[in-house]
Amino acid sequence: QVQLVESGGGLVQAGGSLRLSCAASGSIFSTSTMGWYRQAPGKQRELVARITSRGSTNYADSVKGRFTISRDNAKNTVYLQMNSLKPEDTAIYYCHFDSSYYLRDYWGQGTQVTVSS
């Protein structure tokens, strides 16, 4: 019954910006820590940013100062604002319920971000 639908990806030139959205179904969203992850071809999935139910955030060193994670509990949506994009940001981006063991293996379809040089 829980679903995650990522959107907002696309092709952008280096230095540009994108805003990703993740729409979640289910009543657990407002109390869940949510994370954004990315996976580039041939690489492991890595945590990009995380936001708690109270709005506390943390970021991977590689994106700190450039990316901002936020959430709108009324819309059951988590966002990732990505600025000053670099080619190394190219990956499929996924959101995730980070505070749920039950949903630890559940991932949506992801959204492709491609940054050209």
C-alpha positions as YAML, in Angstrom:
chain: A
units: angstrom
residues:
- id: 1
  name: GLN
  ca: [0.00, 0.00, 0.00]
- id: 2
  name: VAL
  ca: [3.01, 2.30, 0.35]
- id: 3
  name: GLN
  ca: [4.35, 3.84, -2.84]
- id: 4
  name: LEU
  ca: [7.16, 6.25, -3.73]
- id: 5
  name: VAL
  ca: [7.14, 8.12, -7.03]
- id: 6
  name: GLU
  ca: [10.19, 10.20, -7.91]
- id: 7
  name: SER
  ca: [10.05, 12.91, -10.56]
- id: 8
  name: GLY
  ca: [11.77, 16.06, -11.75]
- id: 9
  name: GLY
  ca: [14.92, 14.64, -13.26]
- id: 10
  name: GLY
  ca: [16.25, 15.57, -16.65]
- id: 11
  name: LEU
  ca: [19.20, 16.77, -18.66]
- id: 12
  name: VAL
  ca: [20.94, 19.91, -17.47]
- id: 13
  name: GLN
  ca: [24.23, 21.63, -18.18]
- id: 14
  name: ALA
  ca: [26.93, 21.89, -15.54]
- id: 15
  name: GLY
  ca: [26.15, 24.76, -13.20]
- id: 16
  name: GLY
  ca: [22.43, 24.41, -13.68]
- id: 17
  name: SER
  ca: [19.68, 23.44, -11.26]
- id: 18
  name: LEU
  ca: [16.96, 20.84, -10.87]
- id: 19
  name: ARG
  ca: [14.29, 20.22, -8.26]
- id: 20
  name: LEU
  ca: [13.37, 16.61, -7.60]
- id: 21
  name: SER
  ca: [10.12, 15.53, -5.98]
- id: 22
  name: CYS
  ca: [9.14, 12.31, -4.27]
- id: 23
  name: ALA
  ca: [5.45, 11.73, -3.70]
- id: 24
  name: ALA
  ca: [4.71, 9.14, -1.04]
- id: 25
  name: SER
  ca: [1.52, 7.31, -0.29]
- id: 26
  name: GLY
  ca: [0.70, 6.10, 3.19]
- id: 27
  name: SER
  ca: [0.05, 7.62, 6.57]
- id: 28
  name: ILE
  ca: [3.57, 6.97, 7.87]
- id: 29
  name: PHE
  ca: [5.18, 9.74, 5.84]
- id: 30
  name: SER
  ca: [4.80, 12.56, 8.36]
- id: 31
  name: THR
  ca: [6.60, 10.59, 11.08]
- id: 32
  name: SER
  ca: [9.31, 9.12, 8.86]
- id: 33
  name: THR
  ca: [12.87, 10.13, 8.24]
- id: 34
  name: MET
  ca: [13.23, 10.42, 4.47]
- id: 35
  name: GLY
  ca: [16.37, 10.11, 2.42]
- id: 36
  name: TRP
  ca: [17.47, 10.89, -1.10]
- id: 37
  name: TYR
  ca: [19.91, 8.42, -2.63]
- id: 38
  name: ARG
  ca: [21.61, 8.17, -5.98]
- id: 39
  name: GLN
  ca: [23.19, 5.42, -8.01]
- id: 40
  name: ALA
  ca: [25.49, 5.96, -10.96]
- id: 41
  name: PRO
  ca: [26.23, 3.14, -13.43]
- id: 42
  name: GLY
  ca: [28.63, 0.60, -11.95]
- id: 43
  name: LYS
  ca: [28.58, 2.23, -8.53]
- id: 44
  name: GLN
  ca: [26.90, 1.56, -5.21]
- id: 45
  name: ARG
  ca: [23.82, 3.46, -4.18]
- id: 46
  name: GLU
  ca: [24.82, 6.30, -1.88]
- id: 47
  name: LEU
  ca: [22.99, 8.55, 0.54]
- id: 48
  name: VAL
  ca: [22.79, 12.13, -0.70]
- id: 49
  name: ALA
  ca: [20.61, 13.86, 1.88]
- id: 50
  name: ARG
  ca: [18.32, 13.03, 4.77]
- id: 51
  name: ILE
  ca: [15.55, 14.85, 6.60]
- id: 52
  name: THR
  ca: [13.85, 13.83, 9.84]
- id: 53
  name: SER
  ca: [10.20, 14.25, 10.70]
- id: 54
  name: ARG
  ca: [11.16, 17.40, 12.60]
- id: 55
  name: GLY
  ca: [13.03, 18.87, 9.67]
- id: 56
  name: SER
  ca: [16.62, 18.22, 10.73]
- id: 57
  name: THR
  ca: [18.85, 17.59, 7.74]
- id: 58
  name: ASN
  ca: [22.20, 16.13, 6.82]
- id: 59
  name: TYR
  ca: [24.08, 15.87, 3.56]
- id: 60
  name: ALA
  ca: [26.85, 13.97, 1.90]
- id: 61
  name: ASP
  ca: [30.04, 16.00, 1.80]
- id: 62
  name: SER
  ca: [29.96, 15.93, -1.99]
- id: 63
  name: VAL
  ca: [26.69, 17.88, -2.15]
- id: 64
  name: LYS
  ca: [26.79, 20.02, 0.98]
- id: 65
  name: GLY
  ca: [26.24, 23.66, 0.14]
- id: 66
  name: ARG
  ca: [24.74, 22.82, -3.25]
- id: 67
  name: PHE
  ca: [21.73, 20.61, -2.46]
- id: 68
  name: THR
  ca: [18.82, 21.25, -0.11]
- id: 69
  name: ILE
  ca: [16.36, 18.63, 1.10]
- id: 70
  name: SER
  ca: [12.92, 19.67, 2.32]
- id: 71
  name: ARG
  ca: [9.51, 18.17, 2.94]
- id: 72
  name: ASP
  ca: [5.85, 19.10, 2.85]
- id: 73
  name: ASN
  ca: [3.92, 16.78, 5.13]
- id: 74
  name: ALA
  ca: [0.57, 18.12, 3.93]
- id: 75
  name: LYS
  ca: [1.47, 16.88, 0.45]
- id: 76
  name: ASN
  ca: [3.34, 13.74, 1.55]
- id: 77
  name: THR
  ca: [6.23, 14.94, -0.57]
- id: 78
  name: VAL
  ca: [9.97, 15.30, -0.08]
- id: 79
  name: TYR
  ca: [12.07, 17.52, -2.35]
- id: 80
  name: LEU
  ca: [15.68, 17.82, -3.35]
- id: 81
  name: GLN
  ca: [16.76, 21.19, -4.70]
- id: 82
  name: MET
  ca: [20.00, 20.72, -6.63]
- id: 83
  name: ASN
  ca: [22.06, 23.77, -7.57]
- id: 84
  name: SER
  ca: [25.48, 24.18, -9.15]
- id: 85
  name: LEU
  ca: [25.20, 20.73, -10.67]
- id: 86
  name: LYS
  ca: [28.32, 18.88, -11.74]
- id: 87
  name: PRO
  ca: [28.78, 16.00, -14.19]
- id: 88
  name: GLU
  ca: [29.58, 13.73, -11.24]
- id: 89
  name: ASP
  ca: [26.03, 14.29, -9.97]
- id: 90
  name: THR
  ca: [24.77, 12.22, -12.90]
- id: 91
  name: ALA
  ca: [22.83, 9.26, -11.50]
- id: 92
  name: ILE
  ca: [19.41, 7.82, -10.89]
- id: 93
  name: TYR
  ca: [17.97, 9.47, -7.79]
- id: 94
  name: TYR
  ca: [15.71, 7.61, -5.37]
- id: 95
  name: CYS
  ca: [13.85, 8.52, -2.21]
- id: 96
  name: HIS
  ca: [13.49, 6.14, 0.71]
- id: 97
  name: PHE
  ca: [11.81, 5.63, 4.07]
- id: 98
  name: ASP
  ca: [14.97, 5.64, 6.17]
- id: 99
  name: SER
  ca: [13.33, 5.07, 9.56]
- id: 100
  name: SER
  ca: [11.40, 1.91, 8.64]
- id: 101
  name: TYR
  ca: [12.98, -1.54, 8.80]
- id: 102
  name: TYR
  ca: [9.85, -2.90, 7.14]
- id: 103
  name: LEU
  ca: [10.42, -0.70, 4.08]
- id: 104
  name: ARG
  ca: [14.22, -0.93, 4.03]
- id: 105
  name: ASP
  ca: [14.19, -2.84, 0.74]
- id: 106
  name: TYR
  ca: [11.50, -0.79, -0.94]
- id: 107
  name: TRP
  ca: [12.53, 1.68, -3.63]
- id: 108
  name: GLY
  ca: [10.58, 3.55, -6.25]
- id: 109
  name: GLN
  ca: [11.45, 3.76, -9.93]
- id: 110
  name: GLY
  ca: [13.86, 6.64, -9.44]
- id: 111
  name: THR
  ca: [14.37, 9.66, -11.66]
- id: 112
  name: GLN
  ca: [17.32, 10.14, -13.99]
- id: 113
  name: VAL
  ca: [19.54, 13.19, -13.59]
- id: 114
  name: THR
  ca: [22.10, 13.81, -16.30]
- id: 115
  name: VAL
  ca: [24.55, 16.71, -16.07]
- id: 116
  name: SER
  ca: [26.52, 17.55, -19.18]
- id: 117
  name: SER
  ca: [29.87, 19.33, -19.18]
...
